[in-house]
Amino acid sequence: MQTLRASKCGLSTAQLPSSILDVIDSLTKAGYEAYIVGGGVRDLMLGLNPKDFDAVTNATPSQVKEVFGRRCRIIGRRFELAHVYSGRELIEVATFRAPPKKAVTSAQGMILRDNNWGTIEQDFSRRDFSINAMYYQPRKGIVLDFCNAIDDIRNKTLRLLGDPALRFEEDPVRMLRTLRFAAKLNFDIDPAILKVFTPEMTQLLRDVSPHRLYDESQKLFTMGHLYRIMPMLIEFGVWRQLFAEVPTQITKFIELAAKNTDQRIQIGKTINPAFFYAVLLWENFLERYNFYTAKGVVAAEARAQAGLDVLKRQATRTIIPRFAETFVREVWEMQSRLLQPKPQQIEALAGHARFRAGFDFMLLREKSGDQTTQGMGAWWDAYQNMSTDEKERAISSYNRQRAKNRRKAQDEAVPVETQNQDKKASTVIEPLVKESETRSRRSRRSRNHEQSEQLTTIINQQGQVESIQADHPILKRKRVQRDLAKVIFGPTQ
Ligand code: ATP
Ligand code: MG
């Protein structure tokens, strides 16, 4: 073990937010050891802007809770951690971990429970990469380096601690982390890792919970180097494990969307990771849609069913949370609305909550050479920058063109789906995805059907008393504890 002078590693307390200093200071004052560890230290040493700072201590989670009281929540079962709120920020505080006791690993060697507290040396050897295992005590101005990690920082090498095969078996997610850090930091992967990182090894990812893989996939999408990591995921066989149904031949559309995502992150814009799922699964959605329409299912129903099918299959690999599922299906649904908008609805459509994401999606399709958008991406692009008068003229001209197309279609005796719908067209837009169509709500709806006639009173937003039916969505909402530090707002505000 070597103790490095923090200033010599380019570290100073001035770079640290008050939240992490507050956590370190409070733990130290209470008589515990406390360090900053992980990505925060690594990124500062590399001159990058850390995403967050993690703390590690010899205090157990319940002792951490004693120090911070109501500002602290203990989370996790497999991997128990304390979440400490400091101002608006959340700091993860982990306790030094010893190797897990026996009988908590799966048949494949995967660690299932990991809450055996230990010393800093033991904690160090449990970490993944050397560059993630430096312990920084900012008040003492020192960095504890147990494995000459500083050299790996200098040589830009990603080295796993211990035997790479064993470390992958213990936690297959480390394979994803290898590729993520190699892409993000532009580091070389240690040959010892490359030797064992085979397609067979990636099979172990099947044992990882789809919830965890969804979280990891989000990190891949939002790290700012999505375009760079995609070929790596394919080359190492990880792609197949994460997105089994998406071909390994990257389409122009996916490529453009990945570049676009990276650019947005670079200039500090928000992104919604579900948007990239919509992109990845678009071709599968179309295929499934064609399957249903070929069977004679009407277009709207075919779209709804295709959306459900495709997302359900993907969820066997990476779970798709309800909000992401709705988002993806709405983006897909928007494609047909934007392609053939009813003139009376154009204005309302442009103000729709999902317009921006739907439009971005269509424009990316168009830019990647998809001619089925019929140039409507560019049309909407221009429309948004027009004055009110220009907008009116654009709608009239669109309307004329539409009538012309319809006459042409009639002459060719092709039934036009929109003809009848037009008669009842109003400026009100139907919901893009009907709540009743989502997976588990269907059964809940029928269960609640009997109660639906009963009325309940609530106070509405204007403060007035209002009667609502017992099956109103507001009554079904569960209180969700959100980790605000991890909420990513999107897609394109
Ligand atoms: P970033 O936050 O930039 O994605 P990070 O290295 O901080 O990168 P976290 O997921 O925040 O990654 O984890 C914090 C630290 O916890 C890591 O640096 C590493 O030391 C340890 N760690 C995280 N995941 C694992 C794992 N699967 N196996 C071993 N150690 C891990
Ligand atoms: Mg981190």
Coordinates of C-alpha atoms and ligand atoms in Angstrom, one line a residue:
M1 CA 0.0 0.0 0.0
Q2 CA 1.3 3.5 -0.8
T3 CA 0.0 6.7 0.5
L4 CA 0.0 9.4 -2.1
R5 CA -0.2 13.1 -1.6
A6 CA -3.5 14.2 -3.0
S7 CA -2.1 17.4 -4.4
K8 CA 0.4 15.4 -6.4
C9 CA -2.5 13.5 -7.9
G10 CA -4.2 16.7 -9.0
L11 CA -6.7 16.6 -6.2
S12 CA -7.9 19.4 -4.0
T13 CA -10.9 20.0 -1.8
A14 CA -11.8 23.0 -4.0
Q15 CA -13.0 20.5 -6.6
L16 CA -15.4 18.8 -4.2
P17 CA -19.0 19.7 -3.7
S18 CA -20.0 20.6 -0.1
S19 CA -22.3 17.6 0.1
I20 CA -19.5 15.0 0.0
L21 CA -17.3 17.0 2.4
D22 CA -20.3 17.2 4.7
V23 CA -20.6 13.4 4.7
I24 CA -16.9 12.8 5.2
D25 CA -16.7 15.4 8.0
S26 CA -19.8 14.2 9.9
L27 CA -18.6 10.6 9.9
T28 CA -15.1 11.6 10.9
K29 CA -16.5 13.8 13.8
A30 CA -18.5 10.8 15.0
G31 CA -15.2 8.8 15.2
Y32 CA -15.4 6.8 12.0
E33 CA -13.0 6.5 9.1
A34 CA -14.4 7.9 5.9
Y35 CA -13.1 8.2 2.3
I36 CA -14.2 9.2 -1.1
V37 CA -13.8 6.2 -3.4
G38 CA -14.6 5.0 -6.9
G39 CA -15.5 7.0 -10.0
G40 CA -15.3 10.4 -8.3
V41 CA -11.6 10.0 -7.4
R42 CA -10.8 8.3 -10.7
D43 CA -12.4 11.0 -12.8
L44 CA -10.9 13.9 -10.9
M45 CA -7.4 12.3 -11.4
L46 CA -8.1 12.0 -15.1
G47 CA -9.2 15.7 -15.3
L48 CA -12.8 14.7 -16.0
N49 CA -16.0 16.0 -14.4
P50 CA -17.2 13.2 -12.0
K51 CA -20.9 12.2 -12.3
D52 CA -21.1 11.7 -8.5
F53 CA -19.1 11.0 -5.4
D54 CA -19.3 7.8 -3.4
A55 CA -18.2 7.5 0.2
V56 CA -17.0 4.5 2.1
T57 CA -16.6 4.1 5.8
N58 CA -16.0 1.6 8.6
A59 CA -19.4 2.6 10.1
T60 CA -22.1 0.0 9.5
P61 CA -25.3 1.2 7.7
S62 CA -27.2 1.5 11.0
Q63 CA -24.3 3.5 12.5
V64 CA -24.4 5.8 9.5
K65 CA -28.1 6.1 10.1
E66 CA -27.4 7.1 13.7
V67 CA -25.0 9.9 12.5
F68 CA -27.4 11.3 9.9
G69 CA -30.8 10.5 11.3
R70 CA -33.7 11.4 9.0
R71 CA -31.2 12.4 6.3
C72 CA -30.3 8.8 5.9
R73 CA -32.1 5.8 4.4
I74 CA -30.7 2.3 4.3
I75 CA -31.3 0.6 0.9
G76 CA -30.6 -2.7 -0.9
R77 CA -30.7 -6.3 0.3
R78 CA -28.0 -8.0 -1.7
F79 CA -25.8 -5.0 -1.3
E80 CA -26.9 -2.9 1.7
L81 CA -26.0 0.8 1.5
A82 CA -26.8 4.1 3.2
H83 CA -28.2 6.9 1.2
V84 CA -27.4 10.3 2.8
Y85 CA -29.1 13.4 1.7
S86 CA -27.0 16.6 1.9
G87 CA -28.9 19.6 0.7
R88 CA -30.4 18.5 -2.6
E89 CA -27.8 15.9 -3.3
L90 CA -27.6 12.3 -2.4
I91 CA -24.4 10.6 -1.4
E92 CA -24.1 6.8 -1.4
V93 CA -22.3 5.6 1.7
A94 CA -21.0 2.1 1.7
T95 CA -19.5 0.1 4.5
F96 CA -16.1 -1.6 4.1
R97 CA -16.9 -5.1 2.9
A98 CA -15.1 -8.4 3.6
P99 CA -15.4 -11.3 1.1
P100 CA -18.8 -12.8 1.3
K101 CA -19.4 -15.8 3.6
K102 CA -20.0 -19.2 2.1
A103 CA -23.4 -20.3 0.8
V104 CA -24.4 -17.0 -0.6
T105 CA -23.2 -17.7 -4.1
S106 CA -25.3 -19.2 -6.9
A107 CA -24.3 -22.4 -8.7
Q108 CA -22.5 -20.3 -11.3
G109 CA -20.4 -18.6 -8.6
M110 CA -22.5 -15.4 -8.6
I111 CA -22.6 -13.5 -5.3
L112 CA -26.2 -13.3 -4.1
R113 CA -25.7 -11.6 -0.7
D114 CA -22.8 -9.3 0.0
N115 CA -23.2 -7.7 3.5
N116 CA -20.2 -9.0 5.3
W117 CA -18.5 -6.0 6.9
G118 CA -14.7 -5.9 7.0
T119 CA -11.5 -3.8 6.9
I120 CA -10.4 -1.3 4.3
E121 CA -7.9 -3.8 2.8
Q122 CA -10.7 -6.3 2.4
D123 CA -12.9 -3.7 0.9
F124 CA -10.2 -2.8 -1.6
S125 CA -9.9 -6.3 -2.9
R126 CA -13.7 -6.5 -3.4
R127 CA -13.7 -3.6 -5.8
D128 CA -13.7 -4.2 -9.5
F129 CA -10.9 -2.2 -11.2
S130 CA -7.7 -0.9 -9.8
I131 CA -8.6 2.7 -11.0
N132 CA -11.9 2.4 -9.0
A133 CA -10.2 1.4 -5.8
M134 CA -8.3 4.5 -4.6
Y135 CA -9.4 5.9 -1.2
Y136 CA -9.2 9.7 -0.9
Q137 CA -9.3 11.4 2.5
P138 CA -9.7 15.1 1.4
R139 CA -9.2 16.6 4.9
K140 CA -5.9 14.7 5.4
G141 CA -5.0 15.4 1.8
I142 CA -4.0 11.7 1.1
V143 CA -4.9 8.9 -1.3
L144 CA -4.5 5.3 -0.3
D145 CA -3.4 3.2 -3.2
F146 CA -3.2 -0.5 -2.5
C147 CA -2.2 -1.8 -6.0
N148 CA -0.3 0.9 -7.7
A149 CA -3.5 2.1 -9.4
I150 CA -1.8 5.4 -10.1
D151 CA 0.3 3.6 -12.8
D152 CA -2.9 2.3 -14.5
I153 CA -4.2 5.8 -14.5
R154 CA -1.0 7.1 -16.1
N155 CA -0.9 4.2 -18.6
K156 CA -4.6 4.3 -19.3
T157 CA -5.1 0.6 -18.6
L158 CA -8.3 -1.0 -17.2
R159 CA -7.2 -3.8 -14.9
L160 CA -9.5 -6.0 -12.8
L161 CA -8.3 -6.8 -9.3
G162 CA -7.7 -10.5 -8.8
D163 CA -8.4 -13.2 -11.3
P164 CA -10.6 -11.8 -14.2
A165 CA -12.5 -15.0 -14.8
L166 CA -13.4 -15.3 -11.2
R167 CA -14.4 -11.7 -10.9
F168 CA -16.7 -12.0 -14.0
E169 CA -18.2 -15.2 -12.5
E170 CA -18.9 -13.4 -9.2
D171 CA -20.6 -10.6 -10.9
P172 CA -21.2 -10.8 -14.7
V173 CA -22.2 -7.1 -14.8
R174 CA -18.4 -6.4 -14.5
M175 CA -18.3 -7.3 -18.2
L176 CA -20.5 -4.4 -19.0
R177 CA -18.6 -2.2 -16.7
T178 CA -15.3 -3.2 -18.5
L179 CA -16.7 -2.0 -21.8
R180 CA -18.3 1.1 -20.3
F181 CA -15.1 2.3 -18.7
A182 CA -13.0 1.4 -21.7
A183 CA -15.3 3.4 -23.9
K184 CA -15.8 6.3 -21.5
L185 CA -12.2 6.8 -20.5
N186 CA -10.7 5.6 -23.7
F187 CA -8.6 3.1 -21.8
D188 CA -7.0 -0.1 -23.0
I189 CA -8.4 -3.3 -21.6
D190 CA -5.8 -5.4 -19.8
P191 CA -4.9 -8.5 -21.9
A192 CA -5.7 -10.7 -18.9
I193 CA -9.3 -9.5 -19.2
L194 CA -9.4 -9.9 -22.9
K195 CA -8.3 -13.5 -22.6
V196 CA -11.3 -14.5 -20.6
F197 CA -13.9 -12.1 -22.1
T198 CA -15.4 -14.6 -24.5
P199 CA -18.9 -15.0 -25.9
E200 CA -19.3 -18.0 -23.6
M201 CA -18.4 -15.8 -20.6
T202 CA -21.2 -13.4 -21.6
Q203 CA -23.7 -16.1 -21.3
L204 CA -23.4 -15.5 -17.5
L205 CA -25.3 -12.3 -18.1
R206 CA -28.4 -14.4 -18.4
D207 CA -28.3 -15.0 -14.7
V208 CA -28.3 -11.3 -13.9
S209 CA -31.7 -9.8 -13.0
P210 CA -33.4 -7.9 -15.8
H211 CA -33.8 -5.0 -13.4
R212 CA -30.1 -4.6 -12.9
L213 CA -29.5 -5.0 -16.6
Y214 CA -32.0 -2.2 -17.4
D215 CA -30.1 0.1 -15.0
E216 CA -26.8 -0.9 -16.6
S217 CA -28.2 -0.3 -20.1
Q218 CA -29.3 3.2 -19.0
K219 CA -25.7 3.9 -18.0
L220 CA -24.5 2.7 -21.3
F221 CA -27.0 5.0 -23.1
T222 CA -26.2 8.0 -21.1
M223 CA -22.5 8.0 -20.6
G224 CA -21.8 10.1 -23.6
H225 CA -20.0 7.5 -25.7
L226 CA -22.9 5.3 -26.9
Y227 CA -21.7 5.4 -30.5
R228 CA -18.2 4.2 -29.4
I229 CA -19.5 1.4 -27.2
M230 CA -22.0 -0.2 -29.6
P231 CA -19.4 -2.0 -31.8
M232 CA -17.6 -3.1 -28.6
L233 CA -20.8 -4.6 -27.2
I234 CA -21.3 -6.5 -30.4
E235 CA -17.7 -7.6 -30.7
F236 CA -17.7 -9.1 -27.2
G237 CA -21.1 -10.7 -27.5
V238 CA -22.7 -8.6 -24.8
W239 CA -25.2 -7.0 -27.3
R240 CA -26.8 -10.4 -27.9
Q241 CA -27.3 -10.8 -24.2
L242 CA -28.8 -7.4 -23.7
F243 CA -30.9 -6.9 -26.8
A244 CA -31.4 -10.4 -28.1
E245 CA -33.9 -9.4 -30.7
V246 CA -32.0 -6.5 -32.2
P247 CA -29.7 -7.5 -35.1
T248 CA -26.0 -7.0 -34.6
Q249 CA -25.9 -5.2 -37.9
I250 CA -26.2 -1.6 -36.7
T251 CA -28.7 0.3 -38.9
K252 CA -28.0 3.9 -40.1
F253 CA -31.0 4.9 -37.9
I254 CA -29.5 3.4 -34.7
E255 CA -26.1 4.9 -35.6
L256 CA -27.5 8.4 -36.0
A257 CA -29.6 8.2 -32.9
A258 CA -26.5 7.1 -30.9
K259 CA -24.4 10.0 -32.2
N260 CA -27.3 12.3 -31.5
T261 CA -27.6 11.0 -27.9
D262 CA -23.9 11.6 -27.4
Q263 CA -24.0 15.1 -28.8
R264 CA -26.9 16.0 -26.6
I265 CA -25.0 14.9 -23.5
Q266 CA -21.9 16.7 -24.6
I267 CA -23.8 20.0 -24.8
G268 CA -25.5 19.3 -21.5
K269 CA -29.0 18.6 -22.8
T270 CA -31.2 16.0 -21.1
I271 CA -31.9 12.7 -22.6
N272 CA -34.5 10.0 -21.9
P273 CA -32.8 6.6 -22.1
A274 CA -36.2 5.1 -23.1
F275 CA -35.9 7.0 -26.4
F276 CA -33.0 4.8 -27.4
Y277 CA -35.0 1.7 -26.6
A278 CA -37.6 3.1 -29.0
V279 CA -34.9 3.4 -31.6
L280 CA -33.4 0.0 -31.0
L281 CA -36.7 -1.8 -31.2
W282 CA -38.3 0.2 -34.0
E283 CA -37.6 -2.4 -36.7
N284 CA -38.9 -5.2 -34.5
F285 CA -42.0 -3.1 -33.9
L286 CA -42.6 -2.6 -37.6
E287 CA -42.1 -6.3 -38.3
R288 CA -44.6 -7.3 -35.7
Y289 CA -47.0 -4.6 -36.9
N290 CA -46.8 -6.0 -40.4
F291 CA -47.4 -9.4 -39.0
Y292 CA -50.7 -8.3 -37.4
T293 CA -51.9 -6.2 -40.4
A294 CA -51.2 -9.1 -42.7
K295 CA -53.6 -11.1 -40.5
G296 CA -56.2 -8.4 -41.1
V297 CA -56.0 -6.7 -37.7
V298 CA -56.8 -3.0 -38.1
A299 CA -53.9 -0.6 -38.0
A300 CA -54.4 1.0 -34.6
E301 CA -54.9 -2.3 -32.9
A302 CA -51.9 -3.8 -34.8
R303 CA -49.7 -1.0 -33.5
A304 CA -50.9 -1.4 -29.9
Q305 CA -50.4 -5.2 -30.0
A306 CA -47.0 -5.0 -31.8
G307 CA -45.8 -2.5 -29.2
L308 CA -46.8 -4.7 -26.3
D309 CA -45.3 -7.8 -27.9
V310 CA -41.9 -6.2 -28.7
L311 CA -41.5 -4.6 -25.3
K312 CA -42.5 -7.7 -23.5
R313 CA -39.9 -9.7 -25.3
Q314 CA -37.2 -7.1 -24.5
A315 CA -38.3 -7.1 -20.9
T316 CA -37.0 -10.7 -20.5
R317 CA -33.5 -9.3 -20.9
T318 CA -33.7 -5.8 -19.5
I319 CA -36.9 -5.0 -17.6
I320 CA -38.8 -2.1 -19.1
P321 CA -40.4 0.0 -16.3
R322 CA -43.9 1.0 -16.9
F323 CA -43.1 4.7 -17.5
A324 CA -40.5 3.7 -20.1
E325 CA -42.9 1.3 -21.8
T326 CA -45.5 4.0 -22.1
F327 CA -43.0 6.4 -23.4
V328 CA -41.7 4.1 -26.1
R329 CA -45.1 3.1 -27.3
E330 CA -46.2 6.8 -27.4
V331 CA -43.1 7.7 -29.5
W332 CA -44.0 4.9 -31.9
E333 CA -47.7 5.9 -31.9
M334 CA -46.7 9.5 -32.7
Q335 CA -45.1 8.3 -35.9
S336 CA -48.4 7.5 -37.6
R337 CA -50.0 10.7 -36.1
L338 CA -47.2 12.9 -37.5
L339 CA -47.2 11.1 -40.8
Q340 CA -50.8 11.8 -41.6
P341 CA -52.1 14.5 -39.2
K342 CA -55.6 15.6 -39.5
P343 CA -55.4 19.2 -40.4
Q344 CA -57.6 20.3 -37.5
Q345 CA -55.3 18.6 -35.1
I346 CA -52.0 19.9 -36.3
E347 CA -51.7 22.7 -33.8
A348 CA -52.8 20.5 -30.9
L349 CA -50.4 17.8 -32.0
A350 CA -47.5 20.2 -32.0
G351 CA -48.3 21.1 -28.4
H352 CA -48.6 17.5 -27.3
A353 CA -46.3 16.3 -24.4
R354 CA -44.9 13.6 -26.6
F355 CA -44.6 15.7 -29.8
R356 CA -40.9 16.6 -29.3
A357 CA -39.8 13.0 -28.8
G358 CA -42.0 11.8 -31.6
F359 CA -40.7 14.5 -33.9
D360 CA -37.0 13.9 -33.0
F361 CA -37.6 10.2 -33.7
M362 CA -39.2 10.9 -37.1
L363 CA -36.4 13.3 -38.1
L364 CA -33.8 10.8 -37.3
R365 CA -35.6 8.2 -39.4
E366 CA -35.7 10.6 -42.2
K367 CA -32.1 11.6 -41.9
S368 CA -31.1 8.0 -42.0
G369 CA -32.8 7.6 -45.4
D370 CA -36.2 6.2 -44.3
Q371 CA -38.5 7.4 -47.1
T372 CA -41.7 6.1 -45.5
T373 CA -41.8 9.3 -43.5
Q374 CA -42.7 11.0 -46.8
G375 CA -40.8 14.1 -45.8
M376 CA -43.0 14.9 -42.9
G377 CA -40.0 15.2 -40.5
A378 CA -38.8 18.1 -42.5
W379 CA -42.4 19.5 -42.8
W380 CA -42.8 19.5 -39.0
D381 CA -39.3 20.9 -38.6
A382 CA -40.2 23.9 -40.7
Y383 CA -43.7 24.2 -39.2
Q384 CA -42.3 24.8 -35.7
N385 CA -40.4 27.8 -36.8
M386 CA -43.3 29.5 -38.6
S387 CA -45.3 32.5 -37.6
T388 CA -49.1 32.0 -37.0
D389 CA -49.9 33.2 -40.5
E390 CA -47.3 31.0 -42.1
K391 CA -48.6 28.1 -40.1
E392 CA -52.1 28.6 -41.4
R393 CA -50.8 28.7 -45.0
A394 CA -48.8 25.6 -44.4
I395 CA -51.8 23.7 -43.1
S396 CA -54.0 24.8 -46.0
S397 CA -51.4 23.7 -48.5
Y398 CA -51.0 20.4 -46.6
N399 CA -54.7 20.0 -46.7
R400 CA -54.8 20.6 -50.5
Q401 CA -52.1 18.1 -51.1
R402 CA -53.9 15.6 -48.9
A403 CA -57.1 16.0 -50.8
K404 CA -55.2 15.6 -54.1
N405 CA -53.6 12.4 -52.7
R406 CA -56.9 11.1 -51.6
R407 CA -58.5 11.7 -55.1
K408 CA -55.6 9.9 -56.6
A409 CA -56.0 7.0 -54.2
Q410 CA -59.7 6.8 -54.9
D411 CA -58.9 6.8 -58.7
E412 CA -56.6 3.9 -58.0
A413 CA -59.4 2.4 -55.9
V414 CA -57.2 1.8 -52.9
P415 CA -59.2 2.2 -49.7
V416 CA -57.9 5.1 -47.6
E417 CA -58.0 4.4 -43.9
T418 CA -58.3 8.0 -42.9
Q419 CA -61.4 8.9 -45.0
N420 CA -64.0 7.9 -42.5
Q421 CA -62.0 9.0 -39.6
D422 CA -61.9 12.5 -41.0
K423 CA -65.6 13.0 -40.7
K424 CA -65.4 12.8 -37.0
A425 CA -62.0 14.5 -36.7
S426 CA -61.9 17.0 -33.9
T427 CA -59.2 19.1 -32.4
V428 CA -59.1 16.8 -29.4
I429 CA -56.3 14.2 -29.6
E430 CA -57.1 10.7 -28.4
P431 CA -54.6 9.3 -25.9
L432 CA -51.6 7.9 -27.7
V433 CA -51.5 4.8 -25.6
K434 CA -54.7 3.7 -23.8
E435 CA -54.0 2.9 -20.2
S436 CA -56.3 -0.1 -20.5
E437 CA -53.9 -1.6 -23.0
T438 CA -50.9 -1.8 -20.8
R439 CA -50.0 -5.2 -19.5
S440 CA -51.1 -5.6 -16.0
R441 CA -53.7 -2.8 -15.9
R442 CA -55.9 -5.0 -18.0
S443 CA -56.6 -7.5 -15.3
R444 CA -56.7 -4.8 -12.7
R445 CA -59.4 -3.0 -14.7
S446 CA -61.6 -6.0 -14.8
R447 CA -61.1 -6.6 -11.1
N448 CA -62.1 -3.1 -10.3
H449 CA -64.9 -3.0 -12.7
E450 CA -67.6 -3.7 -10.2
Q451 CA -66.5 -0.8 -8.0
S452 CA -66.4 1.6 -11.0
E453 CA -69.9 2.8 -10.5
Q454 CA -69.2 4.1 -7.0
L455 CA -68.2 7.7 -6.6
T456 CA -65.5 9.2 -4.4
T457 CA -64.9 12.8 -3.6
I458 CA -61.5 14.5 -4.0
I459 CA -60.2 18.0 -3.9
N460 CA -59.1 19.0 -7.4
Q461 CA -56.3 21.3 -8.4
Q462 CA -58.4 24.4 -8.1
G463 CA -59.2 23.4 -4.5
Q464 CA -62.8 22.4 -5.3
V465 CA -64.5 19.2 -4.2
E466 CA -65.1 16.9 -7.1
S467 CA -66.8 13.5 -7.5
I468 CA -64.9 10.9 -9.3
Q469 CA -65.5 7.3 -10.0
A470 CA -63.8 4.7 -7.8
D471 CA -61.7 3.5 -10.7
H472 CA -60.2 6.9 -11.5
P473 CA -56.4 6.6 -12.1
I474 CA -55.7 9.1 -9.3
L475 CA -57.0 6.6 -6.7
K476 CA -54.9 3.9 -8.0
R477 CA -51.6 5.8 -7.9
K478 CA -49.1 4.2 -5.6
R479 CA -46.7 6.4 -3.6
V480 CA -43.3 5.8 -5.2
Q481 CA -40.2 6.6 -3.3
R482 CA -38.0 8.2 -5.9
D483 CA -34.3 8.6 -5.8
L484 CA -34.2 12.1 -7.1
A485 CA -30.5 12.1 -7.8
K486 CA -31.1 9.3 -10.3
V487 CA -34.1 10.7 -12.1
I488 CA -33.2 11.7 -15.6
F489 CA -35.6 14.2 -17.1
G490 CA -36.3 14.1 -20.7
P491 CA -36.5 13.8 -23.5
T492 CA -35.8 17.1 -25.1
Q493 CA -36.8 20.0 -23.0
Ligands
ATP1 P1 -19.5 6.0 -12.6 O1 -20.3 6.4 -11.3 O2 -18.7 7.0 -13.2 O3 -20.4 5.2 -13.5 P2 -18.1 4.4 -10.6 O4 -16.8 3.7 -10.7 O5 -18.3 5.4 -9.6 O6 -18.4 4.9 -12.1 P3 -20.4 3.1 -9.4 O7 -21.3 2.2 -10.0 O8 -20.8 4.4 -8.9 O9 -19.2 3.3 -10.5 O10 -19.7 2.3 -8.2 C1 -18.8 3.0 -7.3 C2 -17.6 2.1 -6.9 O11 -18.1 0.8 -6.4 C3 -16.8 1.6 -8.1 O12 -15.8 2.6 -8.5 C4 -16.2 0.3 -7.6 O13 -15.1 0.6 -6.8 C5 -17.3 -0.2 -6.8 N1 -18.2 -1.1 -7.6 C6 -19.3 -0.8 -8.3 N2 -19.8 -1.8 -8.9 C7 -19.0 -2.9 -8.7 C8 -19.0 -4.2 -9.0 N3 -20.0 -4.7 -9.8 N4 -18.0 -5.0 -8.5 C9 -17.0 -4.5 -7.7 N5 -17.0 -3.2 -7.4 C10 -17.9 -2.4 -7.8
MG2 MG -20.1 6.5 -9.0

